[in-house]
Amino acid sequence: MDSSPLIAVPDVLIHYQGIMTNEVLKAMVRQLEASFLAKGVRMPRVKKINAVLIECLQNLIHHAESLTPIGTDAPEIEVAQEDKICAIRTRNLVSEKRRGLLQVKLDSINQMDSAELRSAYKAAMESGEVMGRNTAGLGFLDVARKSADQQIHFNFEPTGTGLYFFDLRVRV
Amino acid sequence: MEPLLHEPTGDTPKIKLDPHQGHFEFVGNSYPENTSKLYGGVIDWLDNWLRTTQMKELTVDFNFDYFNTSSAKYILEILRRLRDFHNEERKLTIRWHYYEDDTDMLESGEDYMETIDMDFELVVKEEDDF
């Protein structure tokens, strides 16, 4: 995972690498919620952080290439916090085709301001093209809307096998 | 028609659609692994109910703590069907619940209102309710 810090001296709350399922997701959400509430974080903020975490994790569950589901190529997630900023970072393998789609989608999202993000989210939801599992576009719009800087930071690292590590970072 | 009842789990909300009481509600979290399985059943139930209902007044509470984007699509489909219930002879009240400083949930309610072109009652809930 890219070691460049999203925040200085982070307090790592969750770090997990391995097979990603909804059961893992639920366990993380419960753990994070309990951790934040114990620290006195108010419920609406806990919900916002969990919302971003859930979208990121469900993106891993539904879209991560699973050619090597265990080991250092397995999907990875980290949640860290310092003061009032929470940083969520995921890494997973993607195909060349999906890398291209993600690049276009995320570049477009990162050029939007908050009003444009809200408008694009509504349009995507009304379009009817995102029913079922294929909701990554809507999910990224939601993540960007809820992030501290309306940005989804990302990069792709080639593996030399035709796949890429997709590194995604969000500040909430 | 029999009510539709779904007990809440960690990632699915309580769903209670009771035509005999004139009250439907959705309460809790919604980020199921299989969204279409949960909400597909709700939409099928609503389609059947709309074809046969003689009800004149319906109140629906959307009291989510959180819902993911996959659920958001289905919530819109549910709202579109509820809108079909509403006409000159039938009254529909939709109550959208949110924590006072949960602007995300408030904006979601406002966006849905605009999308289906219907006013909701926006209801502030206390954090102590959690």
mmCIF file of C-alpha atoms in Angstrom:
data_model
loop_
_atom_site.group_PDB
_atom_site.id
_atom_site.type_symbol
_atom_site.label_atom_id
_atom_site.label_comp_id
_atom_site.label_asym_id
_atom_site.label_seq_id
_atom_site.Cartn_x
_atom_site.Cartn_y
_atom_site.Cartn_z
ATOM 1 C CA MET A 1 0.000 0.000 0.000
ATOM 2 C CA ASP A 2 1.201 3.516 -0.803
ATOM 3 C CA SER A 3 2.849 4.797 2.376
ATOM 4 C CA SER A 4 2.384 8.519 1.690
ATOM 5 C CA PRO A 5 0.456 9.872 4.660
ATOM 6 C CA LEU A 6 -3.042 11.232 4.266
ATOM 7 C CA ILE A 7 -2.728 12.713 7.723
ATOM 8 C CA ALA A 8 0.212 13.292 10.031
ATOM 9 C CA VAL A 9 0.805 10.757 12.812
ATOM 10 C CA PRO A 10 -2.348 8.760 12.124
ATOM 11 C CA ASP A 11 -4.092 6.685 14.737
ATOM 12 C CA VAL A 12 -4.861 3.488 12.825
ATOM 13 C CA LEU A 13 -8.281 2.256 13.869
ATOM 14 C CA ILE A 14 -8.699 -0.584 11.395
ATOM 15 C CA HIS A 15 -6.290 -2.347 9.087
ATOM 16 C CA TYR A 16 -7.467 -5.449 7.247
ATOM 17 C CA GLN A 17 -6.247 -7.413 4.260
ATOM 18 C CA GLY A 18 -7.967 -10.524 3.001
ATOM 19 C CA ILE A 19 -11.195 -11.866 1.618
ATOM 20 C CA MET A 20 -13.817 -9.140 1.758
ATOM 21 C CA THR A 21 -17.396 -10.124 2.525
ATOM 22 C CA ASN A 22 -20.456 -8.418 3.927
ATOM 23 C CA GLU A 23 -19.797 -10.189 7.247
ATOM 24 C CA VAL A 24 -16.349 -8.569 7.412
ATOM 25 C CA LEU A 25 -17.948 -5.255 6.497
ATOM 26 C CA LYS A 26 -20.542 -5.510 9.275
ATOM 27 C CA ALA A 27 -17.872 -6.386 11.829
ATOM 28 C CA MET A 28 -15.792 -3.362 10.814
ATOM 29 C CA VAL A 29 -18.779 -1.037 10.950
ATOM 30 C CA ARG A 30 -19.699 -2.262 14.441
ATOM 31 C CA GLN A 31 -16.110 -1.923 15.658
ATOM 32 C CA LEU A 32 -15.631 1.535 14.205
ATOM 33 C CA GLU A 33 -18.968 2.769 15.505
ATOM 34 C CA ALA A 34 -18.207 1.550 19.025
ATOM 35 C CA SER A 35 -14.730 3.070 18.871
ATOM 36 C CA PHE A 36 -15.957 6.498 17.776
ATOM 37 C CA LEU A 37 -18.853 6.600 20.232
ATOM 38 C CA ALA A 38 -16.469 5.680 23.056
ATOM 39 C CA LYS A 39 -14.374 8.692 22.061
ATOM 40 C CA GLY A 40 -17.423 10.944 22.272
ATOM 41 C CA VAL A 41 -17.863 11.429 18.533
ATOM 42 C CA ARG A 42 -21.434 12.470 17.779
ATOM 43 C CA MET A 43 -23.740 10.087 15.966
ATOM 44 C CA PRO A 44 -24.251 12.061 12.720
ATOM 45 C CA ARG A 45 -20.486 12.181 12.200
ATOM 46 C CA VAL A 46 -20.140 8.477 12.991
ATOM 47 C CA LYS A 47 -22.838 7.803 10.405
ATOM 48 C CA LYS A 48 -21.037 9.894 7.789
ATOM 49 C CA ILE A 49 -17.750 8.037 8.328
ATOM 50 C CA ASN A 50 -19.529 4.691 8.257
ATOM 51 C CA ALA A 51 -21.348 5.689 5.073
ATOM 52 C CA VAL A 52 -18.043 6.274 3.297
ATOM 53 C CA LEU A 53 -16.527 3.123 4.776
ATOM 54 C CA ILE A 54 -19.486 1.006 3.634
ATOM 55 C CA GLU A 55 -19.406 2.348 0.078
ATOM 56 C CA CYS A 56 -15.651 1.737 -0.120
ATOM 57 C CA LEU A 57 -15.960 -1.781 1.277
ATOM 58 C CA GLN A 58 -18.898 -2.725 -0.926
ATOM 59 C CA ASN A 59 -16.877 -1.481 -3.871
ATOM 60 C CA LEU A 60 -14.172 -3.959 -2.847
ATOM 61 C CA ILE A 61 -16.707 -6.769 -2.378
ATOM 62 C CA HIS A 62 -18.396 -6.267 -5.725
ATOM 63 C CA HIS A 63 -15.605 -5.064 -7.964
ATOM 64 C CA ALA A 64 -12.213 -6.266 -6.725
ATOM 65 C CA GLU A 65 -10.542 -8.692 -9.087
ATOM 66 C CA SER A 66 -10.294 -11.936 -7.167
ATOM 67 C CA LEU A 67 -7.534 -13.703 -9.032
ATOM 68 C CA THR A 68 -5.497 -13.874 -5.844
ATOM 69 C CA PRO A 69 -7.914 -13.513 -2.950
ATOM 70 C CA ILE A 70 -5.294 -14.059 -0.250
ATOM 71 C CA GLY A 71 -1.780 -12.800 0.368
ATOM 72 C CA THR A 72 -0.349 -9.418 -0.510
ATOM 73 C CA ASP A 73 -2.581 -9.060 -3.580
ATOM 74 C CA ALA A 74 -5.790 -9.394 -1.572
ATOM 75 C CA PRO A 75 -8.072 -6.386 -1.075
ATOM 76 C CA GLU A 76 -6.895 -4.109 1.718
ATOM 77 C CA ILE A 77 -8.507 -1.410 3.842
ATOM 78 C CA GLU A 78 -7.216 1.003 6.443
ATOM 79 C CA VAL A 79 -9.067 3.538 8.569
ATOM 80 C CA ALA A 80 -7.009 6.084 10.473
ATOM 81 C CA GLN A 81 -7.780 9.214 12.421
ATOM 82 C CA GLU A 82 -6.075 12.295 13.739
ATOM 83 C CA ASP A 83 -8.060 14.979 15.493
ATOM 84 C CA LYS A 84 -11.163 15.634 13.416
ATOM 85 C CA ILE A 85 -10.098 14.003 10.163
ATOM 86 C CA CYS A 86 -10.715 10.362 9.372
ATOM 87 C CA ALA A 87 -8.809 8.832 6.452
ATOM 88 C CA ILE A 88 -10.106 5.768 4.654
ATOM 89 C CA ARG A 89 -7.824 3.979 2.230
ATOM 90 C CA THR A 90 -8.489 0.900 0.111
ATOM 91 C CA ARG A 91 -6.346 -1.047 -2.326
ATOM 92 C CA ASN A 92 -7.407 -3.768 -4.709
ATOM 93 C CA LEU A 93 -6.531 -5.312 -8.050
ATOM 94 C CA VAL A 94 -8.393 -4.134 -11.137
ATOM 95 C CA SER A 95 -8.240 -5.061 -14.801
ATOM 96 C CA GLU A 96 -6.892 -2.769 -17.520
ATOM 97 C CA LYS A 97 -10.434 -2.162 -18.752
ATOM 98 C CA ARG A 98 -11.710 -1.245 -15.296
ATOM 99 C CA ARG A 99 -8.670 0.979 -14.694
ATOM 100 C CA GLY A 100 -9.668 3.039 -17.726
ATOM 101 C CA LEU A 101 -13.281 3.317 -16.604
ATOM 102 C CA LEU A 102 -12.286 4.316 -13.078
ATOM 103 C CA GLN A 103 -9.812 6.923 -14.305
ATOM 104 C CA VAL A 104 -12.468 8.660 -16.415
ATOM 105 C CA LYS A 105 -15.150 8.414 -13.730
ATOM 106 C CA LEU A 106 -12.986 9.662 -10.860
ATOM 107 C CA ASP A 107 -11.329 12.443 -12.878
ATOM 108 C CA SER A 108 -14.815 13.677 -13.726
ATOM 109 C CA ILE A 109 -16.001 13.493 -10.108
ATOM 110 C CA ASN A 110 -12.924 15.301 -8.815
ATOM 111 C CA GLN A 111 -13.636 18.291 -11.057
ATOM 112 C CA MET A 112 -17.082 18.824 -9.531
ATOM 113 C CA ASP A 113 -17.958 21.205 -6.725
ATOM 114 C CA SER A 114 -20.449 20.227 -4.035
ATOM 115 C CA ALA A 115 -23.494 21.494 -5.965
ATOM 116 C CA GLU A 116 -22.397 19.635 -9.105
ATOM 117 C CA LEU A 117 -21.837 16.454 -7.096
ATOM 118 C CA ARG A 118 -25.335 16.662 -5.642
ATOM 119 C CA SER A 119 -26.827 17.260 -9.071
ATOM 120 C CA ALA A 120 -24.833 14.413 -10.647
ATOM 121 C CA TYR A 121 -25.861 12.062 -7.826
ATOM 122 C CA LYS A 122 -29.535 12.832 -8.391
ATOM 123 C CA ALA A 123 -29.185 12.391 -12.134
ATOM 124 C CA ALA A 124 -27.408 9.052 -11.735
ATOM 125 C CA MET A 125 -30.018 7.809 -9.280
ATOM 126 C CA GLU A 126 -32.873 8.777 -11.587
ATOM 127 C CA SER A 127 -31.246 7.331 -14.690
ATOM 128 C CA GLY A 128 -32.164 3.753 -13.860
ATOM 129 C CA GLU A 129 -28.797 2.502 -15.044
ATOM 130 C CA VAL A 130 -27.493 1.691 -11.604
ATOM 131 C CA MET A 131 -30.002 -0.760 -10.216
ATOM 132 C CA GLY A 132 -28.575 -3.794 -8.488
ATOM 133 C CA ARG A 133 -24.880 -4.317 -7.948
ATOM 134 C CA ASN A 134 -23.624 -2.007 -10.670
ATOM 135 C CA THR A 135 -23.699 1.066 -8.481
ATOM 136 C CA ALA A 136 -20.020 2.004 -8.351
ATOM 137 C CA GLY A 137 -20.612 5.317 -10.146
ATOM 138 C CA LEU A 138 -23.318 6.340 -7.694
ATOM 139 C CA GLY A 139 -21.190 5.098 -4.812
ATOM 140 C CA PHE A 140 -18.189 7.205 -5.812
ATOM 141 C CA LEU A 141 -20.398 10.279 -6.161
ATOM 142 C CA ASP A 142 -21.737 9.661 -2.666
ATOM 143 C CA VAL A 143 -18.238 9.163 -1.257
ATOM 144 C CA ALA A 144 -17.040 12.410 -2.852
ATOM 145 C CA ARG A 145 -20.093 14.286 -1.511
ATOM 146 C CA LYS A 146 -19.390 13.091 2.017
ATOM 147 C CA SER A 147 -15.615 13.658 1.896
ATOM 148 C CA ALA A 148 -13.990 16.644 3.598
ATOM 149 C CA ASP A 149 -12.579 18.072 0.353
ATOM 150 C CA GLN A 150 -15.046 16.671 -2.248
ATOM 151 C CA GLN A 151 -12.149 14.659 -3.618
ATOM 152 C CA ILE A 152 -11.392 10.986 -4.118
ATOM 153 C CA HIS A 153 -7.609 10.616 -4.177
ATOM 154 C CA PHE A 154 -6.433 7.661 -6.217
ATOM 155 C CA ASN A 155 -3.666 6.122 -8.262
ATOM 156 C CA PHE A 156 -2.964 2.954 -10.215
ATOM 157 C CA GLU A 157 0.155 0.849 -9.802
ATOM 158 C CA PRO A 158 0.899 -1.683 -12.558
ATOM 159 C CA THR A 159 1.688 -5.211 -11.425
ATOM 160 C CA GLY A 160 3.251 -6.336 -14.709
ATOM 161 C CA THR A 161 0.551 -9.001 -15.129
ATOM 162 C CA GLY A 162 -2.037 -6.879 -16.901
ATOM 163 C CA LEU A 163 -3.658 -5.944 -13.607
ATOM 164 C CA TYR A 164 -3.265 -2.787 -11.549
ATOM 165 C CA PHE A 165 -3.425 -1.991 -7.870
ATOM 166 C CA PHE A 166 -6.153 0.615 -7.454
ATOM 167 C CA ASP A 167 -5.304 2.757 -4.432
ATOM 168 C CA LEU A 168 -8.183 4.936 -3.208
ATOM 169 C CA ARG A 169 -7.996 7.452 -0.387
ATOM 170 C CA VAL A 170 -10.740 9.588 1.111
ATOM 171 C CA ARG A 171 -10.698 12.162 3.925
ATOM 172 C CA VAL A 172 -13.875 12.466 5.954
ATOM 173 C CA MET B 1 -53.793 -8.406 1.629
ATOM 174 C CA GLU B 2 -51.344 -9.642 4.273
ATOM 175 C CA PRO B 3 -48.875 -7.144 5.763
ATOM 176 C CA LEU B 4 -45.243 -7.325 4.726
ATOM 177 C CA LEU B 5 -42.949 -7.573 7.744
ATOM 178 C CA HIS B 6 -39.153 -7.727 7.808
ATOM 179 C CA GLU B 7 -37.346 -7.783 11.126
ATOM 180 C CA PRO B 8 -34.197 -5.620 11.254
ATOM 181 C CA THR B 9 -30.690 -7.053 11.120
ATOM 182 C CA GLY B 10 -27.373 -5.225 11.362
ATOM 183 C CA ASP B 11 -27.456 -4.303 7.701
ATOM 184 C CA THR B 12 -31.168 -4.353 6.899
ATOM 185 C CA PRO B 13 -33.939 -2.124 8.242
ATOM 186 C CA LYS B 14 -37.187 -2.989 9.932
ATOM 187 C CA ILE B 15 -39.804 -2.933 7.197
ATOM 188 C CA LYS B 16 -43.467 -2.953 8.090
ATOM 189 C CA LEU B 17 -46.095 -2.451 5.419
ATOM 190 C CA ASP B 18 -49.442 -2.893 7.104
ATOM 191 C CA PRO B 19 -52.404 -1.965 4.906
ATOM 192 C CA HIS B 20 -54.841 -2.602 7.768
ATOM 193 C CA GLN B 21 -53.311 0.182 9.893
ATOM 194 C CA GLY B 22 -52.761 2.630 7.045
ATOM 195 C CA HIS B 23 -49.122 2.856 8.032
ATOM 196 C CA PHE B 24 -45.864 1.770 6.403
ATOM 197 C CA GLU B 25 -42.401 2.212 7.932
ATOM 198 C CA PHE B 26 -38.735 1.679 7.219
ATOM 199 C CA VAL B 27 -36.463 1.940 10.280
ATOM 200 C CA GLY B 28 -32.716 1.468 10.782
ATOM 201 C CA ASN B 29 -29.737 0.751 8.566
ATOM 202 C CA SER B 30 -29.846 -0.447 4.998
ATOM 203 C CA TYR B 31 -26.713 -1.786 3.360
ATOM 204 C CA PRO B 32 -27.601 -5.402 2.567
ATOM 205 C CA GLU B 33 -25.346 -7.671 0.586
ATOM 206 C CA ASN B 34 -28.210 -8.426 -1.788
ATOM 207 C CA THR B 35 -30.256 -5.274 -2.132
ATOM 208 C CA SER B 36 -32.461 -6.568 -4.927
ATOM 209 C CA LYS B 37 -33.543 -9.559 -2.844
ATOM 210 C CA LEU B 38 -34.703 -7.336 0.032
ATOM 211 C CA TYR B 39 -36.271 -4.484 -1.903
ATOM 212 C CA GLY B 40 -37.444 -6.497 -4.892
ATOM 213 C CA GLY B 41 -39.905 -8.184 -2.540
ATOM 214 C CA VAL B 42 -41.050 -4.815 -1.219
ATOM 215 C CA ILE B 43 -41.623 -3.457 -4.714
ATOM 216 C CA ASP B 44 -43.538 -6.573 -5.786
ATOM 217 C CA TRP B 45 -45.704 -6.267 -2.660
ATOM 218 C CA LEU B 46 -46.396 -2.573 -3.386
ATOM 219 C CA ASP B 47 -47.297 -3.295 -7.016
ATOM 220 C CA ASN B 48 -49.836 -5.918 -5.929
ATOM 221 C CA TRP B 49 -51.205 -3.689 -3.179
ATOM 222 C CA LEU B 50 -51.614 -0.688 -5.488
ATOM 223 C CA ARG B 51 -53.733 -2.760 -7.871
ATOM 224 C CA THR B 52 -56.236 -3.741 -5.185
ATOM 225 C CA THR B 53 -56.158 -1.232 -2.332
ATOM 226 C CA GLN B 54 -59.298 0.576 -1.208
ATOM 227 C CA MET B 55 -57.352 2.597 1.374
ATOM 228 C CA LYS B 56 -58.076 6.329 1.515
ATOM 229 C CA GLU B 57 -55.259 7.484 3.771
ATOM 230 C CA LEU B 58 -51.676 6.280 4.203
ATOM 231 C CA THR B 59 -48.739 7.478 6.313
ATOM 232 C CA VAL B 60 -45.213 6.271 5.533
ATOM 233 C CA ASP B 61 -42.236 6.795 7.851
ATOM 234 C CA PHE B 62 -38.756 6.678 6.351
ATOM 235 C CA ASN B 63 -36.648 6.527 9.495
ATOM 236 C CA PHE B 64 -33.271 5.396 8.254
ATOM 237 C CA ASP B 65 -30.075 5.834 10.230
ATOM 238 C CA TYR B 66 -28.101 5.117 7.083
ATOM 239 C CA PHE B 67 -28.675 3.637 3.640
ATOM 240 C CA ASN B 68 -26.129 2.831 0.973
ATOM 241 C CA THR B 69 -26.339 3.915 -2.647
ATOM 242 C CA SER B 70 -27.666 0.564 -3.787
ATOM 243 C CA SER B 71 -30.555 0.932 -1.336
ATOM 244 C CA ALA B 72 -31.027 4.555 -2.430
ATOM 245 C CA LYS B 73 -32.100 3.427 -5.891
ATOM 246 C CA TYR B 74 -34.732 1.125 -4.453
ATOM 247 C CA ILE B 75 -35.988 3.762 -2.038
ATOM 248 C CA LEU B 76 -36.627 5.956 -5.077
ATOM 249 C CA GLU B 77 -38.561 3.133 -6.739
ATOM 250 C CA ILE B 78 -40.623 2.695 -3.559
ATOM 251 C CA LEU B 79 -41.344 6.432 -3.431
ATOM 252 C CA ARG B 80 -42.423 6.439 -7.077
ATOM 253 C CA ARG B 81 -44.940 3.710 -6.310
ATOM 254 C CA LEU B 82 -46.206 5.513 -3.221
ATOM 255 C CA ARG B 83 -46.672 8.635 -5.319
ATOM 256 C CA ASP B 84 -48.984 6.583 -7.532
ATOM 257 C CA PHE B 85 -51.192 6.001 -4.485
ATOM 258 C CA HIS B 86 -51.674 9.720 -4.015
ATOM 259 C CA ASN B 87 -54.563 11.356 -5.916
ATOM 260 C CA GLU B 88 -57.623 13.580 -5.313
ATOM 261 C CA GLU B 89 -59.428 10.847 -3.384
ATOM 262 C CA ARG B 90 -56.502 9.386 -1.457
ATOM 263 C CA LYS B 91 -54.189 11.118 0.979
ATOM 264 C CA LEU B 92 -50.527 10.202 1.371
ATOM 265 C CA THR B 93 -48.245 11.546 4.109
ATOM 266 C CA ILE B 94 -44.529 10.806 3.898
ATOM 267 C CA ARG B 95 -42.442 11.531 6.981
ATOM 268 C CA TRP B 96 -38.667 11.673 6.463
ATOM 269 C CA HIS B 97 -36.695 11.417 9.726
ATOM 270 C CA TYR B 98 -33.171 12.763 10.288
ATOM 271 C CA TYR B 99 -30.865 13.854 13.097
ATOM 272 C CA GLU B 100 -30.707 17.629 13.443
ATOM 273 C CA ASP B 101 -27.154 17.991 12.149
ATOM 274 C CA ASP B 102 -27.259 15.050 9.759
ATOM 275 C CA THR B 103 -27.240 17.175 6.620
ATOM 276 C CA ASP B 104 -26.632 14.109 4.446
ATOM 277 C CA MET B 105 -29.924 12.506 5.461
ATOM 278 C CA LEU B 106 -31.750 15.834 5.237
ATOM 279 C CA GLU B 107 -30.408 16.446 1.716
ATOM 280 C CA SER B 108 -31.423 12.925 0.724
ATOM 281 C CA GLY B 109 -34.979 13.667 1.778
ATOM 282 C CA GLU B 110 -34.961 16.977 -0.076
ATOM 283 C CA ASP B 111 -33.571 15.318 -3.201
ATOM 284 C CA TYR B 112 -36.240 12.633 -3.130
ATOM 285 C CA MET B 113 -38.945 15.267 -2.643
ATOM 286 C CA GLU B 114 -37.726 17.106 -5.715
ATOM 287 C CA THR B 115 -37.340 13.942 -7.767
ATOM 288 C CA ILE B 116 -40.847 12.626 -7.164
ATOM 289 C CA ASP B 117 -42.358 16.129 -6.937
ATOM 290 C CA MET B 118 -44.035 15.592 -3.558
ATOM 291 C CA ASP B 119 -43.658 17.321 -0.208
ATOM 292 C CA PHE B 120 -42.515 15.276 2.791
ATOM 293 C CA GLU B 121 -42.794 16.089 6.463
ATOM 294 C CA LEU B 122 -39.162 16.481 7.550
ATOM 295 C CA VAL B 123 -38.962 15.203 11.128
ATOM 296 C CA VAL B 124 -35.980 15.889 13.393
ATOM 297 C CA LYS B 125 -35.150 13.006 15.700
ATOM 298 C CA GLU B 126 -33.230 13.248 18.942
ATOM 299 C CA GLU B 127 -29.786 11.674 19.246
ATOM 300 C CA ASP B 128 -31.026 10.135 22.480
ATOM 301 C CA ASP B 129 -33.421 8.120 20.333
ATOM 302 C CA PHE B 130 -30.505 6.149 19.014
#
